[in-house]
CSV table of C-alpha atoms in Angstrom, one decimal:
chain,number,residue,atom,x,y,z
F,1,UNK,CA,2.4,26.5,-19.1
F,2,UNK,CA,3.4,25.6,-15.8
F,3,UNK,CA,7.4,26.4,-16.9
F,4,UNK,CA,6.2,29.8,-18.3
F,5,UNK,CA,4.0,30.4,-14.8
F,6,UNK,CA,7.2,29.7,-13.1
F,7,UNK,CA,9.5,32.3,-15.3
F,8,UNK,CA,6.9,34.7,-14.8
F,9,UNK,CA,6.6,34.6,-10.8
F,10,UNK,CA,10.9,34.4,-10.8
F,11,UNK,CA,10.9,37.6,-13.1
F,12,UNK,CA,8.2,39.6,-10.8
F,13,UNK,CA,9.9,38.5,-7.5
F,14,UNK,CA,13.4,39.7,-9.1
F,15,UNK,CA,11.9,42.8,-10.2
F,16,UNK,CA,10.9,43.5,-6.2
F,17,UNK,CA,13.7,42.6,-4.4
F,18,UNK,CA,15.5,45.4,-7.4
F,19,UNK,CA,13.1,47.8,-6.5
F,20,UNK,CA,13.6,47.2,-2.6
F,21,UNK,CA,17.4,47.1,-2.9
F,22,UNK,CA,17.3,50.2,-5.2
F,23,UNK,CA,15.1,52.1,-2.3
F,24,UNK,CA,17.4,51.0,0.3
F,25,UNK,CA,20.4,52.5,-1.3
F,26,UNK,CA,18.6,55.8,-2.0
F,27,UNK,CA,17.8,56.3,1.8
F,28,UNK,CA,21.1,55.1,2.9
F,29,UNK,CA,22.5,57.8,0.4
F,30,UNK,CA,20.1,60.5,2.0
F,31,UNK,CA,21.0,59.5,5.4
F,32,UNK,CA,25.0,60.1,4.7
F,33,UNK,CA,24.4,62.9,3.0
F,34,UNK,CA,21.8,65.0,5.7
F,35,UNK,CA,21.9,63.0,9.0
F,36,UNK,CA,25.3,62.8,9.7
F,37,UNK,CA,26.4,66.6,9.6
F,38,UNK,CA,26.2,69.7,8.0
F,39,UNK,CA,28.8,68.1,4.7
F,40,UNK,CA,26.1,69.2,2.1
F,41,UNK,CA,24.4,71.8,4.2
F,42,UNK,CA,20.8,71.4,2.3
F,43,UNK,CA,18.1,73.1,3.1
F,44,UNK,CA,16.5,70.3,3.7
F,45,UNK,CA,18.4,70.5,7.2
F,46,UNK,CA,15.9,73.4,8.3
F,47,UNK,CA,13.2,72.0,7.4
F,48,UNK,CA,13.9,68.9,9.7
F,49,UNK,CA,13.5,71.6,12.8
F,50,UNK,CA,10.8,74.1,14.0
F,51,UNK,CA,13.6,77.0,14.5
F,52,UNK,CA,16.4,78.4,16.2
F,53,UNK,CA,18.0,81.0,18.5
F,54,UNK,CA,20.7,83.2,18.3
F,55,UNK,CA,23.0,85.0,20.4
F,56,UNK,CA,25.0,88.1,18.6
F,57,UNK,CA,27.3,90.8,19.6
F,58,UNK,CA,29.4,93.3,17.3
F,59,UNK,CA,31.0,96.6,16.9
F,60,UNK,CA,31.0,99.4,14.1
F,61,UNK,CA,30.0,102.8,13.5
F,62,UNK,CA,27.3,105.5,14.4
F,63,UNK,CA,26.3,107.7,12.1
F,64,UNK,CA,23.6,110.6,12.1
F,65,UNK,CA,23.1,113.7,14.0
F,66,UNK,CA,26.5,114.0,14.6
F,67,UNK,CA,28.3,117.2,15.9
F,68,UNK,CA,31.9,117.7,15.5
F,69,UNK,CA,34.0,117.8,18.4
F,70,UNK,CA,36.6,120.7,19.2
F,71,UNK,CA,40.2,119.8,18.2
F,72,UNK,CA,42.5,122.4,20.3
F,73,UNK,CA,42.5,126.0,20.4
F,74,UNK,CA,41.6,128.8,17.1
F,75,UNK,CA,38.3,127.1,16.3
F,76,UNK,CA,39.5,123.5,14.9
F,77,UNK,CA,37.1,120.4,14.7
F,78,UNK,CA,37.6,116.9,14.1
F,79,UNK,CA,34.9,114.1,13.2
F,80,UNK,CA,33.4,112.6,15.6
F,81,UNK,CA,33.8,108.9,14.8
F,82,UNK,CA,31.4,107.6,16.8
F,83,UNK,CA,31.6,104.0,18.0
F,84,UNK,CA,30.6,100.9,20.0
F,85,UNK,CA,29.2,97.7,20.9
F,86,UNK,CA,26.1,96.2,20.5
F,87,UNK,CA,25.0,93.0,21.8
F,88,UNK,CA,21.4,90.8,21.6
F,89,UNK,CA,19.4,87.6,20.5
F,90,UNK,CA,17.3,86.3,17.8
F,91,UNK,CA,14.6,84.1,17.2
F,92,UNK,CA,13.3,82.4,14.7
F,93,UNK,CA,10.5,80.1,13.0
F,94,UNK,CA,10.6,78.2,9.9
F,95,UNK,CA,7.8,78.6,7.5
F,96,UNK,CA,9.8,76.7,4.9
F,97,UNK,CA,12.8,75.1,4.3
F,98,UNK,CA,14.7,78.3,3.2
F,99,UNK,CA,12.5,81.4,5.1
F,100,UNK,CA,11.9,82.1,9.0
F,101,UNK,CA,10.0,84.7,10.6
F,102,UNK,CA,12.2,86.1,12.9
F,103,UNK,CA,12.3,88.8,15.9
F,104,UNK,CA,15.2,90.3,17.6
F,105,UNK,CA,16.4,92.5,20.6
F,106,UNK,CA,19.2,94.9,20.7
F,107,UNK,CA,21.2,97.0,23.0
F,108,UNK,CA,23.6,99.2,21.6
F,109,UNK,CA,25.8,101.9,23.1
F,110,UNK,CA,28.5,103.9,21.3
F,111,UNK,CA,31.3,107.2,21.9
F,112,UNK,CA,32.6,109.8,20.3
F,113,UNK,CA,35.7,110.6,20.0
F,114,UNK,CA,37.0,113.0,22.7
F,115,UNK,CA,37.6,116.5,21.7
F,116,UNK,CA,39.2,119.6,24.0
F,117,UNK,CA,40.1,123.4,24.2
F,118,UNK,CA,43.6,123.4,25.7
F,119,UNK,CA,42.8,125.6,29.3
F,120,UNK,CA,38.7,125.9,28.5
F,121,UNK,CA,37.9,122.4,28.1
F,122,UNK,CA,39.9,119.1,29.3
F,123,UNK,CA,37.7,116.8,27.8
F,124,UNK,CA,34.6,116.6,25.4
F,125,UNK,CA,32.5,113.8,24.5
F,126,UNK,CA,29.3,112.4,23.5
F,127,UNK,CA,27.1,109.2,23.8
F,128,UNK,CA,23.8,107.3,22.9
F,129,UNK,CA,22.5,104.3,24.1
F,130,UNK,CA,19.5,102.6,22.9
F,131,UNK,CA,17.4,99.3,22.5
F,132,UNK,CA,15.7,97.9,19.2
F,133,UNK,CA,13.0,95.6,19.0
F,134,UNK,CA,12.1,94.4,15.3
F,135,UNK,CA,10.5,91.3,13.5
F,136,UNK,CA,10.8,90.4,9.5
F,137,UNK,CA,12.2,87.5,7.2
F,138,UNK,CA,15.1,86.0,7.1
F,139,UNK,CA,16.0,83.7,3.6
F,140,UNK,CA,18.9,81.4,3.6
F,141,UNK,CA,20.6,79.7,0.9
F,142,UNK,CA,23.4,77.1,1.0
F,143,UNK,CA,26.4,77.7,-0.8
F,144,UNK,CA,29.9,76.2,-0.1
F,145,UNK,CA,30.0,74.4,3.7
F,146,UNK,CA,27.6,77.0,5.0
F,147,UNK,CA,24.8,79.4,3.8
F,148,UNK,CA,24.4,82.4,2.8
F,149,UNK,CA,21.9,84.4,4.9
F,150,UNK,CA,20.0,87.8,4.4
F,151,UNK,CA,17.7,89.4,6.7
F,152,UNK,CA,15.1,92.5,6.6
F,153,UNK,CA,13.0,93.7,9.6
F,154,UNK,CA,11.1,96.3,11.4
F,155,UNK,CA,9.9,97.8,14.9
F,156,UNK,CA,10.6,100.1,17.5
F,157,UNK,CA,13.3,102.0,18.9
F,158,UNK,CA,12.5,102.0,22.8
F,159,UNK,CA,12.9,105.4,24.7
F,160,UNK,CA,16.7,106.4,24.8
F,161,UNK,CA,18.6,109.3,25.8
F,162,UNK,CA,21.9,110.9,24.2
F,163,UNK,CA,24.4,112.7,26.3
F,164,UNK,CA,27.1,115.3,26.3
F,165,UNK,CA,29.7,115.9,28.6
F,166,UNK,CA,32.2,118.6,29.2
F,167,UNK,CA,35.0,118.4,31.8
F,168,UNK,CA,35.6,122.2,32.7
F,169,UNK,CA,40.0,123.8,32.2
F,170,UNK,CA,41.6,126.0,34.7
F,171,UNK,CA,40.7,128.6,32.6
F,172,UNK,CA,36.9,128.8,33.9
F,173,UNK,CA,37.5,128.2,37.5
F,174,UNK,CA,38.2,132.2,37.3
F,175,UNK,CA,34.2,132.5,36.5
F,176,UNK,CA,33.3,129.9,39.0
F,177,UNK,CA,32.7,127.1,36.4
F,178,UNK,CA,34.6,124.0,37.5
F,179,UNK,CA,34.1,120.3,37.6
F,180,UNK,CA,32.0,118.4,34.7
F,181,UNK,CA,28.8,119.9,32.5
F,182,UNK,CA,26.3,117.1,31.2
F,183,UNK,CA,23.5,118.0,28.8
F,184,UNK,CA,21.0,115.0,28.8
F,185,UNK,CA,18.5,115.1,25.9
F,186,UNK,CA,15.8,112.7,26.0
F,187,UNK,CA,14.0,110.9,23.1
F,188,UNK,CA,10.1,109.1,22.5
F,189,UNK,CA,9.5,105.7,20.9
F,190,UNK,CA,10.5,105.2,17.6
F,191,UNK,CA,10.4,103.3,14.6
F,192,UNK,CA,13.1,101.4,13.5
F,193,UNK,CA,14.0,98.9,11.1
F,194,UNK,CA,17.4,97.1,9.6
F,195,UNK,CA,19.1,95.1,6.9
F,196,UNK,CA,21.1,92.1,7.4
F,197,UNK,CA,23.5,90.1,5.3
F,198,UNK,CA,26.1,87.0,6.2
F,199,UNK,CA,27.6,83.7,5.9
F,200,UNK,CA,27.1,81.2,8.5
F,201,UNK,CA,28.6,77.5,9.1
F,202,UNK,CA,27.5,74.7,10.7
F,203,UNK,CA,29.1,72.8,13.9
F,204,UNK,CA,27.7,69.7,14.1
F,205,UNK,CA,23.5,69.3,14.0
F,206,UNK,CA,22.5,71.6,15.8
F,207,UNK,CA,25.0,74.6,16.4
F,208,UNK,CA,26.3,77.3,14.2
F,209,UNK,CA,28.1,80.7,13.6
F,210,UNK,CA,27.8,83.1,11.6
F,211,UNK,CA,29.5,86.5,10.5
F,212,UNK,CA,27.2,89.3,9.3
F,213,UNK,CA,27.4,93.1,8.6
F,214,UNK,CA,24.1,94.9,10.1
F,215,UNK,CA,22.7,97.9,8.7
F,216,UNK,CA,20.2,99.8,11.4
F,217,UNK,CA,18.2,103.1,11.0
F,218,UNK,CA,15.8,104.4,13.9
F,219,UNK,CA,13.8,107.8,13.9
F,220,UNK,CA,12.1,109.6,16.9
F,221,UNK,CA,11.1,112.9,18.2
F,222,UNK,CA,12.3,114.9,21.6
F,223,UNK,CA,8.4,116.2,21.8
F,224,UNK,CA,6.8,115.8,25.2
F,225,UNK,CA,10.5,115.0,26.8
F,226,UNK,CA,13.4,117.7,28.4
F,227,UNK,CA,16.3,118.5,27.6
F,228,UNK,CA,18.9,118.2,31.0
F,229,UNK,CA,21.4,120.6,31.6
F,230,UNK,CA,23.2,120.0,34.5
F,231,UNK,CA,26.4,122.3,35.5
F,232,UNK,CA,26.4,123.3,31.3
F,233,UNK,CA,27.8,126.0,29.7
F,234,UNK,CA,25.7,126.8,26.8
F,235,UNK,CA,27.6,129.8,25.4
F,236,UNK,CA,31.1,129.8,25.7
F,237,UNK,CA,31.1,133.3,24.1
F,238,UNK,CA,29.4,135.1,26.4
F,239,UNK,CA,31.3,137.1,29.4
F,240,UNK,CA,31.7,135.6,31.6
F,241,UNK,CA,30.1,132.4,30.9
F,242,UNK,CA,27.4,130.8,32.9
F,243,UNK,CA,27.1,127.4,33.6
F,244,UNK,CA,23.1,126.4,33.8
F,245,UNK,CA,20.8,123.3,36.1
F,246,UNK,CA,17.5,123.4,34.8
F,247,UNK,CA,15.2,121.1,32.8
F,248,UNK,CA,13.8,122.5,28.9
F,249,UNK,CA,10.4,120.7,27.9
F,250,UNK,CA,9.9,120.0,24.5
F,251,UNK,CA,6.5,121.1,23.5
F,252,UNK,CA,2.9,123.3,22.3
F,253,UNK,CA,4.1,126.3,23.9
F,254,UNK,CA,7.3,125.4,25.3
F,255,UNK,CA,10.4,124.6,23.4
F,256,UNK,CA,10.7,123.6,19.5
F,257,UNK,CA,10.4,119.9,19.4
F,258,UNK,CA,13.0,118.3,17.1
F,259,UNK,CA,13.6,115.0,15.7
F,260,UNK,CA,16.3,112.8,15.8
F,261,UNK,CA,17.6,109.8,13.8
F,262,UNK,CA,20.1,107.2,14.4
F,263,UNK,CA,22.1,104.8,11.4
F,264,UNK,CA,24.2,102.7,12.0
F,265,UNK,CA,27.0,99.9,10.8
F,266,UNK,CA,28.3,97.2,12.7
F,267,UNK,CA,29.5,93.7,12.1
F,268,UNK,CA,27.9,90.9,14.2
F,269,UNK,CA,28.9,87.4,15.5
F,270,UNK,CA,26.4,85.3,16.1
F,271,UNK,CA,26.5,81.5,17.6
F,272,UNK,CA,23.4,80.2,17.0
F,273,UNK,CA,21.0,76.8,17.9
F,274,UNK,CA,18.3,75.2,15.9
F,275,UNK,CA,15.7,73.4,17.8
């Protein structure tokens, strides 16, 4: 009896120190494969930190309410091709390994291209500058060294302004039109809301860059708000032409509010932190 006792006890310590050698192994595996870098990029690395913040910039298109600009003399136009940068910041907040709430600021600013009417008009061109504010969901999935990221959100386009500019020919100074014309037409709050889509990879634990092509639409209404006109020729048929200062309000029984909307596409850099 005391033999079998003793074959027992051997067996059940054996058994332990398996069991205890086996669990070592298993968290010395998980160590190399999460702690030390990004190799496997699991999303168990997100959920090891509360959430991150992002720094972006890009450049792309504008697209919209666009006019065409004047390309020479005998009535030609070209597209506009508006364009420009936008730079701003993100941050987020895990609420699982593979989703964060997320809110983000932008600036962006973009041209046209410029136009003219050899002896009339040296130089035309247009511009808008605005700022977004949105919040939404961003889901990431790892794939390859990195992740694959996609983002939706909504919120506000701030007040902004869009602005035309006409740099007066010799062939006005006869009518006492010289120098540069600037229409100024201003815009309310807005909604606004985009679409996000990119790849990002890891350096090191904590930082990260990614590449991402944004998608961003905006609406808003000139109601309430004036129109500028500042040394602007408004009809360039009339004789002679006049160029006009004055300020048109937008509103119940002043001028016919409009509406206004912006789109964009523009790809975006980010370098990003997780905290």
């Amino acid at each position: 009896m005391r033999t079998l006792e003793r074959i027992i006890s051997a067996g059940v310590v054996g058994g332990l120190l398996l069991l205890t050698h086996g669990a070592k192994a298993q968290e010395a595996q998980y160590e190399e494969e999460y702690d030390y870098g990004y190799d496997t990029y699991d999303v168990e690395e997100a959920d090891r930190t509360v959430g991150f913040i992002e720094a972006q910039g890009g450049y792309g298109f504008q697209v919209g309410n666009l006019e065409y600009v004047p390309d020479g003399a005998g009535g030609d136009w070209k597209h506009p091709l508006v364009n420009g940068p936008a730079v701003g910041g993100t941050i987020g907040f895990h609420l699982a390994p593979n989703i964060a709430l997320v809110a983000n600021y932008e600036w962006t600013k973009a041209w046209s291209r410029k136009g003219e009417v050899p002896g009339i008009l040296d130089e035309v061109q247009g511009k808008v500058d605005y700022h977004t504010v949105t919040a939404g969901f961003r889901l990431r999935e790892p794939a390859g060294p990195g992740a694959v990221r996609a983002e939706l959100g909504a919120g506000v386009v701030l007040p902004f302004e869009t602005e035309l500019e006409l740099d007066y020919g010799a062939g006005l100074a006869q009518a006492g039109i010289t120098g540069r014309g600037t229409q100024i037409e201003n815009y309310n709050i807005g909604i606004a809301g985009h679409a996000q889509l990119g790849y990002e990879i890891p350096i090191g634990d904590v930082f990260y860059i990614a590449l991402d092509l944004k998608l961003k639409v905006a609406q808003s209404s000139n109601e309430g708000k004036t129109t500028e006109l500042r040394n602007f020729v408004t009809d360039f048929e009339a004789f002679p032409p006049t160029a006009v200062t004055t300020n048109i309000r937008h509103d119940d029984g002043a001028a016919q509010p409009t509406t206004y909307s912006l789109q964009s596409g523009r790809g975006m850099l980010t370098l990003g932190a997780r905290f």
